[in-house]
Tab-separated table of C-alpha atoms in Angstrom:
chain	number	residue	atom	x	y	z
A	1	TYR	CA	28.656	207.238	280.402
A	2	LEU	CA	27.877	207.307	276.429
A	3	PHE	CA	24.414	207.808	277.508
A	4	LEU	CA	25.119	211.520	278.149
A	5	HIS	CA	26.450	211.533	274.673
A	6	PHE	CA	23.105	211.026	273.524
A	7	VAL	CA	20.825	212.970	275.943
A	8	TYR	CA	23.214	215.759	275.435
A	9	GLY	CA	24.741	215.290	271.921
A	10	PRO	CA	28.458	216.044	270.811
A	11	LEU	CA	30.226	218.185	273.462
A	12	LYS	CA	30.088	221.843	272.113
A	13	PRO	CA	33.412	222.936	271.570
A	14	GLY	CA	34.133	225.583	274.607
A	15	THR	CA	32.846	223.104	277.270
A	16	SER	CA	33.058	220.009	279.433
A	17	ASN	CA	31.215	217.464	280.427
A	18	ILE	CA	32.366	216.910	283.942
A	19	PHE	CA	29.643	217.824	285.649
A	20	LEU	CA	26.727	216.345	283.816
A	21	LEU	CA	29.104	212.738	284.888
A	22	ARG	CA	28.856	213.734	288.867
A	23	ASN	CA	25.443	214.657	288.345
A	24	ALA	CA	24.517	211.287	286.986
A	25	VAL	CA	26.838	209.849	289.603
A	26	LEU	CA	24.960	211.459	292.453
A	27	GLU	CA	21.001	210.882	291.148
A	28	VAL	CA	22.334	206.511	290.770
A	29	GLU	CA	23.835	207.000	294.227
A	30	ALA	CA	20.453	208.813	295.735
A	31	ILE	CA	18.203	206.390	294.592
A	32	LYS	CA	20.547	203.239	295.780
A	33	VAL	CA	19.605	205.281	299.378
A	34	GLY	CA	16.368	205.809	298.691
A	35	CYS	CA	16.378	209.577	298.283
A	36	SER	CA	15.680	212.050	294.907
A	37	VAL	CA	18.294	214.506	293.836
A	38	PRO	CA	17.314	217.808	294.379
A	39	ALA	CA	15.366	219.746	291.836
A	40	ALA	CA	17.562	223.430	290.525
A	41	ARG	CA	15.912	226.049	293.034
A	42	LYS	CA	14.250	228.915	290.075
A	43	THR	CA	13.522	231.905	290.972
A	44	GLY	CA	10.164	232.156	288.559
A	45	THR	CA	10.562	234.898	288.452
A	46	THR	CA	9.024	238.820	287.408
A	47	ILE	CA	11.725	241.639	286.740
A	48	CYS	CA	11.934	244.797	284.885
A	49	GLY	CA	13.883	247.502	284.209
A	50	VAL	CA	12.990	251.163	282.363
A	51	VAL	CA	15.319	254.055	281.110
A	52	PHE	CA	13.910	257.338	282.130
A	53	LYS	CA	14.943	261.190	282.218
A	54	ASP	CA	18.133	260.732	284.288
A	55	GLY	CA	18.982	257.321	284.959
A	56	VAL	CA	17.469	253.786	285.023
A	57	VAL	CA	14.818	251.682	287.671
A	58	LEU	CA	15.245	248.458	287.812
A	59	GLY	CA	12.775	246.674	289.496
A	60	ALA	CA	11.824	242.253	290.753
A	61	ASP	CA	9.629	240.548	293.057
A	62	THR	CA	11.108	238.457	296.065
A	63	ARG	CA	10.013	235.382	295.608
A	64	ALA	CA	12.454	232.326	294.762
A	65	THR	CA	10.389	228.551	293.861
A	66	GLU	CA	11.681	225.082	294.167
A	67	GLY	CA	9.204	223.432	292.271
A	68	MET	CA	5.732	224.313	293.705
A	69	ILE	CA	6.739	224.939	296.749
A	70	VAL	CA	7.936	228.535	297.976
A	71	ALA	CA	11.654	228.519	298.890
A	72	ASP	CA	12.677	231.636	300.192
A	73	LYS	CA	9.965	234.629	300.679
A	74	ASN	CA	12.055	237.423	300.445
A	75	CYS	CA	15.341	237.331	298.138
A	76	SER	CA	16.750	239.509	296.700
A	77	LYS	CA	17.004	239.748	292.596
A	78	ILE	CA	18.613	242.646	292.241
A	79	HIS	CA	22.408	241.716	292.276
A	80	TYR	CA	25.676	244.618	292.248
A	81	ILE	CA	27.766	244.829	289.713
A	82	SER	CA	29.359	247.735	289.660
A	83	PRO	CA	28.874	250.922	291.893
A	84	ASN	CA	26.557	252.628	288.872
A	85	ILE	CA	25.680	249.268	287.305
A	86	TYR	CA	23.010	246.768	288.646
A	87	CYS	CA	21.448	243.715	287.491
A	88	CYS	CA	17.941	241.479	288.062
A	89	GLY	CA	18.399	237.861	287.725
A	90	ALA	CA	15.258	235.347	286.282
A	91	GLY	CA	16.441	231.552	286.018
A	92	THR	CA	17.989	228.961	287.656
A	93	ALA	CA	18.798	231.243	291.061
A	94	ALA	CA	22.628	229.914	291.534
A	95	ASP	CA	23.266	230.606	288.031
A	96	THR	CA	22.418	234.267	288.412
A	97	GLU	CA	24.208	234.781	291.397
A	98	MET	CA	27.444	233.345	290.533
A	99	THR	CA	27.470	234.731	287.073
A	100	THR	CA	26.194	238.275	288.501
A	101	GLN	CA	29.332	237.551	290.951
A	102	LEU	CA	31.610	236.811	288.725
A	103	ILE	CA	31.199	239.689	286.414
A	104	SER	CA	31.039	241.844	288.942
A	105	SER	CA	34.747	240.583	290.157
A	106	ASN	CA	36.265	241.019	286.332
A	107	LEU	CA	34.561	244.485	286.546
A	108	GLU	CA	36.049	245.742	288.799
A	109	LEU	CA	39.469	244.522	287.759
A	110	HIS	CA	38.677	245.911	284.464
A	111	SER	CA	37.804	249.144	285.631
A	112	LEU	CA	41.374	249.203	288.271
A	113	SER	CA	43.244	248.600	284.981
A	114	THR	CA	41.541	251.154	282.845
A	115	GLY	CA	41.120	254.214	285.520
A	116	ARG	CA	37.572	254.503	284.785
A	117	LEU	CA	34.074	253.961	286.154
A	118	PRO	CA	32.830	251.050	283.898
A	119	ARG	CA	30.555	251.025	281.011
A	120	VAL	CA	27.281	248.922	280.911
A	121	ALA	CA	28.227	247.636	277.258
A	122	THR	CA	31.518	246.184	278.792
A	123	ALA	CA	29.281	244.539	281.662
A	124	ASN	CA	26.926	243.349	278.850
A	125	ARG	CA	30.111	241.756	276.628
A	126	MET	CA	31.321	240.162	279.272
A	127	LEU	CA	27.737	238.534	280.363
A	128	LYS	CA	26.287	237.548	276.672
A	129	GLN	CA	29.938	236.212	275.600
A	130	MET	CA	30.251	233.729	279.091
A	131	LEU	CA	26.501	232.372	278.446
A	132	PHE	CA	27.342	232.029	274.746
A	133	ARG	CA	29.756	230.135	275.430
A	134	TYR	CA	28.075	227.535	277.733
A	135	GLN	CA	25.744	227.325	275.422
A	136	GLY	CA	22.426	227.951	277.448
A	137	TYR	CA	23.486	225.688	280.106
A	138	ILE	CA	23.730	228.475	282.162
A	139	GLY	CA	20.144	229.431	282.955
A	140	ALA	CA	20.779	233.038	283.860
A	141	ALA	CA	18.305	235.586	282.109
A	142	LEU	CA	19.065	238.674	283.103
A	143	VAL	CA	17.954	242.792	283.050
A	144	LEU	CA	20.869	244.845	283.065
A	145	GLY	CA	20.700	248.520	283.860
A	146	GLY	CA	22.797	251.698	285.067
A	147	VAL	CA	24.762	254.772	284.000
A	148	ASP	CA	27.847	255.404	282.663
A	149	CYS	CA	29.970	258.529	280.753
A	150	ASN	CA	27.784	257.768	277.984
A	151	GLY	CA	24.021	258.261	279.784
A	152	PRO	CA	21.614	255.365	281.228
A	153	HIS	CA	21.613	251.937	279.510
A	154	LEU	CA	19.201	249.026	279.643
A	155	TYR	CA	20.220	246.051	278.332
A	156	SER	CA	18.237	242.025	278.659
A	157	ILE	CA	20.675	239.430	278.424
A	158	TYR	CA	19.280	235.526	277.219
A	159	PRO	CA	20.477	232.462	278.550
A	160	HIS	CA	21.812	231.523	275.160
A	161	GLY	CA	23.891	234.841	275.092
A	162	SER	CA	21.704	237.228	272.920
A	163	THR	CA	21.171	240.633	274.277
A	164	ASP	CA	19.048	243.486	273.591
A	165	LYS	CA	19.114	247.280	274.056
A	166	LEU	CA	16.081	248.631	274.551
A	167	PRO	CA	13.960	251.606	276.598
A	168	TYR	CA	12.395	248.719	278.776
A	169	VAL	CA	12.417	245.200	278.936
A	170	THR	CA	11.155	242.291	281.191
A	171	MET	CA	11.922	238.928	282.054
A	172	GLY	CA	11.015	235.599	283.947
A	173	SER	CA	8.027	233.877	283.974
A	174	GLY	CA	5.919	237.171	285.051
A	175	SER	CA	7.724	239.090	282.187
A	176	LEU	CA	4.479	239.083	280.016
A	177	ALA	CA	2.371	240.608	282.760
A	178	ALA	CA	4.977	243.123	283.501
A	179	MET	CA	5.301	243.935	279.483
A	180	ALA	CA	1.205	244.458	279.402
A	181	VAL	CA	2.214	247.377	282.129
A	182	PHE	CA	4.754	248.971	280.257
A	183	GLU	CA	3.534	248.590	276.739
A	184	ASP	CA	0.436	250.779	278.135
A	185	ARG	CA	2.023	252.936	280.584
A	186	TYR	CA	5.730	253.543	279.345
A	187	LYS	CA	6.970	257.267	277.740
A	188	PRO	CA	9.946	258.106	277.076
A	189	ASP	CA	11.889	260.656	279.468
A	190	MET	CA	9.763	260.283	282.229
A	191	GLU	CA	10.611	261.517	285.408
A	192	GLU	CA	11.809	259.848	288.447
A	193	ASP	CA	8.410	259.302	290.754
A	194	ALA	CA	6.631	258.098	287.496
A	195	ALA	CA	9.205	255.979	286.318
A	196	LYS	CA	9.490	253.982	290.277
A	197	GLN	CA	5.248	253.523	289.937
A	198	VAL	CA	5.611	252.078	286.790
A	199	VAL	CA	7.854	249.630	287.398
A	200	ARG	CA	6.535	249.098	290.748
A	201	ASP	CA	3.372	248.555	288.946
A	202	ALA	CA	4.580	246.385	286.169
A	203	ILE	CA	6.075	244.012	288.929
A	204	ALA	CA	3.148	243.840	290.782
A	205	ALA	CA	0.942	242.658	287.748
A	206	GLY	CA	3.655	239.611	288.049
A	207	ILE	CA	2.996	238.639	291.575
A	208	PHE	CA	-0.355	238.690	291.329
A	209	ASN	CA	-0.862	237.253	288.281
A	210	ASP	CA	2.024	234.950	288.082
A	211	LEU	CA	2.556	231.739	290.396
A	212	GLY	CA	5.810	231.925	290.121
A	213	SER	CA	6.200	235.176	291.305
A	214	GLY	CA	5.623	237.274	294.667
A	215	SER	CA	5.867	238.561	297.994
A	216	ASN	CA	7.313	242.059	297.854
A	217	ILE	CA	8.809	244.540	294.796
A	218	ASP	CA	12.331	245.728	294.961
A	219	LEU	CA	13.701	248.886	293.458
A	220	CYS	CA	16.716	249.756	292.329
A	221	VAL	CA	17.111	253.622	291.272
A	222	ILE	CA	20.364	254.330	289.141
A	223	THR	CA	21.622	258.066	288.446
A	224	LYS	CA	24.375	259.241	287.632
A	225	ASN	CA	25.584	260.210	290.894
A	226	LYS	CA	23.330	258.374	293.244
A	227	VAL	CA	21.946	254.921	293.542
A	228	ASN	CA	18.952	253.903	295.649
A	229	TYR	CA	18.342	250.638	296.712
A	230	ILE	CA	14.904	249.871	298.004
A	231	ARG	CA	14.466	246.978	299.561
A	232	PRO	CA	11.620	246.509	300.076
A	233	HIS	CA	10.020	249.154	297.900
A	234	ASP	CA	6.417	248.029	298.500
A	235	GLU	CA	5.064	245.294	301.156
A	236	ALA	CA	2.568	244.066	298.596
A	237	ASN	CA	1.689	240.881	300.728
A	238	LYS	CA	1.917	241.162	304.518
A	239	LYS	CA	1.398	238.570	306.394
A	240	GLY	CA	-1.829	238.757	307.505
A	241	VAL	CA	-2.665	239.058	311.735
A	242	ARG	CA	-4.295	235.984	313.256
A	243	THR	CA	-7.415	237.742	314.668
A	244	GLY	CA	-8.957	234.817	316.913
A	245	ASP	CA	-6.672	232.644	319.324
A	246	TYR	CA	-7.048	229.162	320.204
A	247	LYS	CA	-5.423	228.961	323.309
A	248	TYR	CA	-8.000	228.622	326.638
A	249	LYS	CA	-7.383	230.202	330.072
A	250	GLN	CA	-6.036	228.678	333.042
A	251	GLY	CA	-8.954	227.574	334.803
A	252	THR	CA	-11.089	226.566	331.356
A	253	THR	CA	-11.189	222.871	332.229
A	254	GLY	CA	-12.541	222.102	335.551
A	255	VAL	CA	-10.340	219.418	338.119
A	256	LEU	CA	-12.484	216.556	339.258
A	257	THR	CA	-9.705	214.787	341.391
A	258	LYS	CA	-6.138	215.238	342.199
A	259	ALA	CA	-3.610	212.426	343.041
A	260	VAL	CA	-0.276	213.025	343.831
A	261	THR	CA	2.419	210.357	343.874
A	262	PRO	CA	5.479	212.030	344.874
A	263	ILE	CA	8.590	209.841	343.116
A	264	ASP	CA	12.058	209.420	345.558
A	265	LEU	CA	14.755	209.684	343.322
A	266	GLU	CA	18.473	208.648	345.125
A	267	LEU	CA	21.193	211.189	343.654
A	268	LEU	CA	24.279	209.140	342.862
A	269	GLU	CA	26.180	211.289	341.010
A	270	GLU	CA	27.034	214.867	340.185
A	271	SER	CA	29.480	216.239	338.093
A	272	VAL	CA	29.880	219.478	336.591
A	273	GLN	CA	31.149	220.558	333.575
A	274	THR	CA	32.246	224.172	333.107
A	275	MET	CA	31.341	225.782	329.493
A	276	ASP	CA	34.084	227.292	327.726
A	277	THR	CA	32.631	231.186	327.159
A	278	SER	CA	36.054	232.705	326.162
B	1	MET	CA	17.413	240.935	252.402
B	2	ALA	CA	19.857	242.950	250.658
B	3	VAL	CA	20.144	244.369	246.383
B	4	GLU	CA	23.301	245.987	244.505
B	5	TYR	CA	22.970	248.367	242.800
B	6	ASP	CA	25.460	250.987	240.688
B	7	GLY	CA	27.481	252.580	243.138
B	8	GLY	CA	26.076	250.659	246.280
B	9	VAL	CA	24.025	248.227	248.299
B	10	VAL	CA	20.491	248.317	249.998
B	11	ILE	CA	19.724	246.410	252.839
B	12	GLY	CA	16.783	245.770	254.796
B	13	ALA	CA	15.181	243.604	257.452
B	14	ASP	CA	12.152	243.389	259.910
B	15	SER	CA	12.366	243.551	263.898
B	16	ARG	CA	10.553	240.915	265.343
B	17	THR	CA	12.896	238.308	267.779
B	18	THR	CA	10.444	235.489	269.188
B	19	THR	CA	11.290	233.093	272.061
B	20	GLY	CA	8.184	230.646	270.533
B	21	ALA	CA	5.315	232.533	270.819
B	22	TYR	CA	6.119	236.036	272.415
B	23	ILE	CA	7.894	238.165	270.791
B	24	ALA	CA	11.084	239.440	273.065
B	25	ASN	CA	11.727	242.547	271.105
B	26	ARG	CA	9.624	244.092	268.435
B	27	VAL	CA	12.048	246.321	267.553
B	28	THR	CA	15.178	244.850	266.822
B	29	ASP	CA	17.920	246.467	264.333
B	30	LYS	CA	18.691	243.003	262.665
B	31	LEU	CA	20.869	245.539	260.408
B	32	THR	CA	24.319	245.060	262.522
B	33	ARG	CA	27.234	247.511	261.181
B	34	ILE	CA	30.595	244.958	261.374
B	35	HIS	CA	32.698	248.237	259.687
B	36	ASP	CA	32.299	251.803	258.393
B	37	LYS	CA	30.616	250.565	255.048
B	38	ILE	CA	29.881	246.558	255.927
B	39	TYR	CA	26.902	245.536	257.163
B	40	CYS	CA	25.568	241.933	257.585
B	41	CYS	CA	21.596	241.005	257.913
B	42	ARG	CA	20.701	238.264	260.406
B	43	SER	CA	18.703	235.505	260.503
B	44	GLY	CA	18.431	232.117	262.959
B	45	SER	CA	19.267	231.800	266.588
B	46	ALA	CA	19.844	235.975	267.870
B	47	ALA	CA	23.047	234.481	270.477
B	48	ASP	CA	24.942	232.944	267.546
B	49	THR	CA	24.565	235.709	264.899
B	50	GLN	CA	25.155	238.284	267.457
B	51	ALA	CA	28.380	236.441	268.876
B	52	ILE	CA	29.296	235.394	265.503
B	53	ALA	CA	28.887	239.169	264.003
B	54	GLU	CA	30.697	241.087	267.089
B	55	ILE	CA	33.681	238.323	266.277
B	56	VAL	CA	33.961	239.236	262.848
B	57	ALA	CA	33.639	242.873	263.499
B	58	TYR	CA	36.626	242.570	266.274
B	59	GLN	CA	38.488	240.236	263.616
B	60	LEU	CA	37.844	242.461	260.729
B	61	GLY	CA	38.763	246.030	262.898
B	62	PHE	CA	41.773	244.303	263.523
B	63	HIS	CA	42.510	243.262	260.021
B	64	SER	CA	41.507	247.180	259.086
B	65	ILE	CA	44.082	248.228	261.070
B	66	GLU	CA	46.669	246.284	260.327
B	67	LEU	CA	46.289	247.119	256.712
B	68	ASP	CA	45.915	250.634	257.827
B	69	GLU	CA	42.801	250.689	254.474
B	70	PRO	CA	39.103	250.021	254.450
B	71	PRO	CA	38.438	246.575	254.381
B	72	LEU	CA	37.172	244.386	251.246
B	73	VAL	CA	33.355	243.155	251.698
B	74	GLU	CA	34.734	239.778	250.167
B	75	THR	CA	36.888	239.679	253.114
B	76	ALA	CA	33.775	239.962	255.712
B	77	ALA	CA	31.790	237.689	253.987
B	78	ASN	CA	34.916	235.393	254.089
B	79	LEU	CA	35.411	236.041	257.669
B	80	PHE	CA	31.616	235.237	258.309
B	81	ARG	CA	32.071	232.009	256.094
B	82	ALA	CA	34.836	230.995	258.211
B	83	SER	CA	33.091	230.798	261.635
B	84	CYS	CA	29.872	229.531	259.741
B	85	TYR	CA	31.354	226.453	257.698
B	86	ARG	CA	33.835	225.442	261.004
B	87	TYR	CA	30.775	225.374	263.557
B	88	ARG	CA	28.329	224.390	260.969
B	89	GLU	CA	26.854	221.308	263.180
B	90	GLU	CA	26.503	224.129	266.514
B	91	LEU	CA	25.145	226.837	264.759
B	92	THR	CA	22.099	228.156	263.271
B	93	ALA	CA	23.300	231.324	261.300
B	94	GLY	CA	21.727	232.838	258.133
B	95	ILE	CA	23.812	235.935	257.324
B	96	LEU	CA	23.545	238.425	254.477
B	97	VAL	CA	26.922	240.453	253.955
B	98	ALA	CA	26.601	243.433	252.136
B	99	GLY	CA	28.361	246.657	251.790
B	100	TRP	CA	30.876	249.407	249.467
B	101	ASP	CA	34.499	248.659	248.731
B	102	LYS	CA	36.547	250.874	246.087
B	103	ARG	CA	37.615	247.686	243.983
B	104	LYS	CA	34.224	245.941	243.643
B	105	GLY	CA	32.036	248.784	244.400
B	106	GLY	CA	28.219	247.517	246.147
B	107	GLN	CA	28.498	243.837	246.707
B	108	VAL	CA	26.147	241.363	248.295
B	109	TYR	CA	27.301	237.685	249.751
B	110	SER	CA	24.942	235.266	250.843
B	111	VAL	CA	26.244	232.923	253.835
B	112	PRO	CA	23.305	230.746	254.789
B	113	ILE	CA	23.090	227.859	257.347
B	114	GLY	CA	25.961	225.420	256.491
B	115	GLY	CA	28.506	228.134	255.671
B	116	MET	CA	28.291	228.201	251.772
B	117	LEU	CA	29.384	231.397	250.496
B	118	VAL	CA	27.992	233.261	247.222
B	119	ARG	CA	27.983	236.544	245.896
B	120	GLN	CA	24.474	237.348	244.244
B	121	PRO	CA	22.969	240.822	242.882
B	122	VAL	CA	19.783	240.171	245.512
B	123	SER	CA	19.811	237.851	248.050
B	124	VAL	CA	16.747	237.238	250.618
B	125	GLY	CA	17.149	234.909	253.844
B	126	GLY	CA	14.904	234.364	256.935
B	127	SER	CA	11.585	232.418	257.664
B	128	GLY	CA	9.772	234.829	255.848
B	129	SER	CA	11.870	234.635	252.602
B	130	THR	CA	9.722	232.070	251.279
B	131	TYR	CA	6.999	234.235	250.451
B	132	ILE	CA	9.359	236.671	248.401
B	133	TYR	CA	11.235	234.442	246.247
B	134	GLY	CA	8.208	234.486	243.219
B	135	PHE	CA	7.840	238.637	243.702
B	136	MET	CA	11.521	239.176	243.864
B	137	ASP	CA	11.718	236.932	240.561
B	138	ALA	CA	9.011	238.756	238.594
B	139	ASN	CA	10.232	242.154	240.198
B	140	TYR	CA	13.326	242.753	240.134
B	141	LYS	CA	15.477	244.193	237.332
B	142	PRO	CA	19.053	244.552	236.946
B	143	GLY	CA	19.914	248.478	236.925
B	144	MET	CA	17.783	249.685	239.021
B	145	ASN	CA	19.028	252.779	240.841
B	146	LYS	CA	19.141	253.216	244.997
B	147	GLU	CA	15.418	254.548	245.503
B	148	GLN	CA	13.502	252.086	243.078
B	149	CYS	CA	15.957	249.550	244.843
B	150	MET	CA	14.406	250.589	248.408
B	151	GLU	CA	11.070	250.580	247.143
B	152	ILE	CA	11.172	246.791	245.727
B	153	THR	CA	13.198	245.711	249.166
B	154	ALA	CA	10.069	247.925	251.379
B	155	ALA	CA	7.418	246.638	249.615
B	156	ALA	CA	9.243	242.919	249.651
B	157	LEU	CA	9.871	243.367	253.486
B	158	SER	CA	6.084	244.303	253.679
B	159	LEU	CA	4.543	240.749	251.535
B	160	ALA	CA	6.903	238.883	253.899
B	161	MET	CA	5.994	240.506	257.035
B	162	GLU	CA	2.629	240.380	256.472
B	163	ARG	CA	2.156	235.987	255.815
B	164	ASP	CA	5.089	234.949	258.236
B	165	GLY	CA	4.437	235.028	261.612
B	166	SER	CA	7.800	235.336	263.139
B	167	SER	CA	8.393	238.321	261.063
B	168	GLY	CA	7.062	241.505	261.672
B	169	GLY	CA	7.275	245.108	263.166
B	170	VAL	CA	8.901	247.632	261.515
B	171	VAL	CA	10.561	247.741	258.123
B	172	ARG	CA	14.660	248.595	258.884
B	173	LEU	CA	16.281	250.008	255.508
B	174	ALA	CA	20.234	250.902	255.078
B	175	SER	CA	21.858	252.168	251.688
B	176	ILE	CA	25.749	251.995	251.680
B	177	SER	CA	27.706	253.584	249.172
B	178	GLU	CA	31.088	255.842	248.585
B	179	GLU	CA	28.844	258.509	250.159
B	180	GLY	CA	28.188	256.778	253.565
B	181	VAL	CA	25.649	254.762	255.101
B	182	GLU	CA	22.014	256.038	255.597
B	183	ARG	CA	19.427	254.980	257.397
B	184	ARG	CA	15.421	254.289	257.463
B	185	VAL	CA	12.724	253.209	259.191
B	186	ILE	CA	9.235	252.598	258.044
B	187	LEU	CA	6.326	252.183	260.879
B	188	GLY	CA	3.945	250.053	260.555
B	189	ASN	CA	1.142	252.122	259.626
B	190	GLN	CA	3.516	253.945	256.475
B	191	LEU	CA	4.101	250.584	255.241
B	192	PRO	CA	3.339	249.766	251.505
B	193	LYS	CA	-0.565	247.844	251.235
B	194	PHE	CA	-1.133	245.459	248.956
B	195	SER	CA	-4.083	243.616	250.318
B	196	THR	CA	-7.666	245.287	250.419
B	197	HIS	CA	-9.086	243.460	253.040
């Protein structure tokens, strides 16, 4: 599999290519049988976060796509990290899910070890150090937000491991649409309702203007002592109710003639097998 | 960029981080604290430079505790060089290490892509630096004081930001001396203007 080195370049320190080898074998075997390798499911997404007076508001759409097909109309993109920290994920769905779960688990152990509520900066460090180690092969673009002993914090984390600490961030394919809303309407030290409204509008901009985002708007409001996970906050794309019916009433078709032929069947064997319902 | 003066250094940077043509962060702080009186100016890949800076900050912090003394700027620069040279094939990082220590006062060390280490009285880096080499050659004179260094840094960065698409936002300045670190921000509308049209 020398071609792997040709295509992907020399092995980066701290990484291994066992999955590249496995995928190469699977691709060959799949072609032999006549199938194609499934495309990774991506959350072509709009996610965003905003810091307001008492905490942070995180927002996300709920569409997961496999190429041009919507794989999941109502997936959850706001992941739990710790009681005071949540993380929105864009990019490869599996990567965002597993990465946030891993860091959540390690953070819980860390929190038990320190005896303290975890800090957002700690989650940020753990995430960025892992993503940098994988040199961008883990396609997870995250919006990390939470409230800790030092106040509310919001970070954006990119797949290659760079992070930005900002008062408002957007990620995903709909990020430009959402950022346009933020750049127009963000104000420092907003009230909770104003913050929720601007996040809702930012995600809505992504849902209606980006093909990779759609369905509902999920919100997560994190304050010092409370987390309000609102799923869904806004069902922006409710399925329409059919106004007509293609079924015809019984008797619509008139019967002209009727011929009945009974078929005599001989009962040969009857056996009863009871189902174990215990 | 970074400039030495008698008694300290002045460092400055723009505030733009881009992913392709999109500005991911228009208020980035590229002047990263490595130690109390040692900062670095980061250019190149954000992920690479953030990772290296955080590793060096850890190493230097540990070293400083061992020594029970503020670390030397040359030490910090060598730590950067060690990482940037060893992993030169994998990294895209152009770093200026600048600070003040008791032994040699204000110092600027340049660690460009490839992992070279050289001390310079003035150094510029990043994609916009190409546009201001001429300006610096013409206008920098040795023996400038802190305020003059601040002015020439702000002017040079404004010129570079005007011409380079990958640079922009605000100008972040900092001066490091025995007294401490003083940070300044110059917003877009307050930048020195050179063009009349």
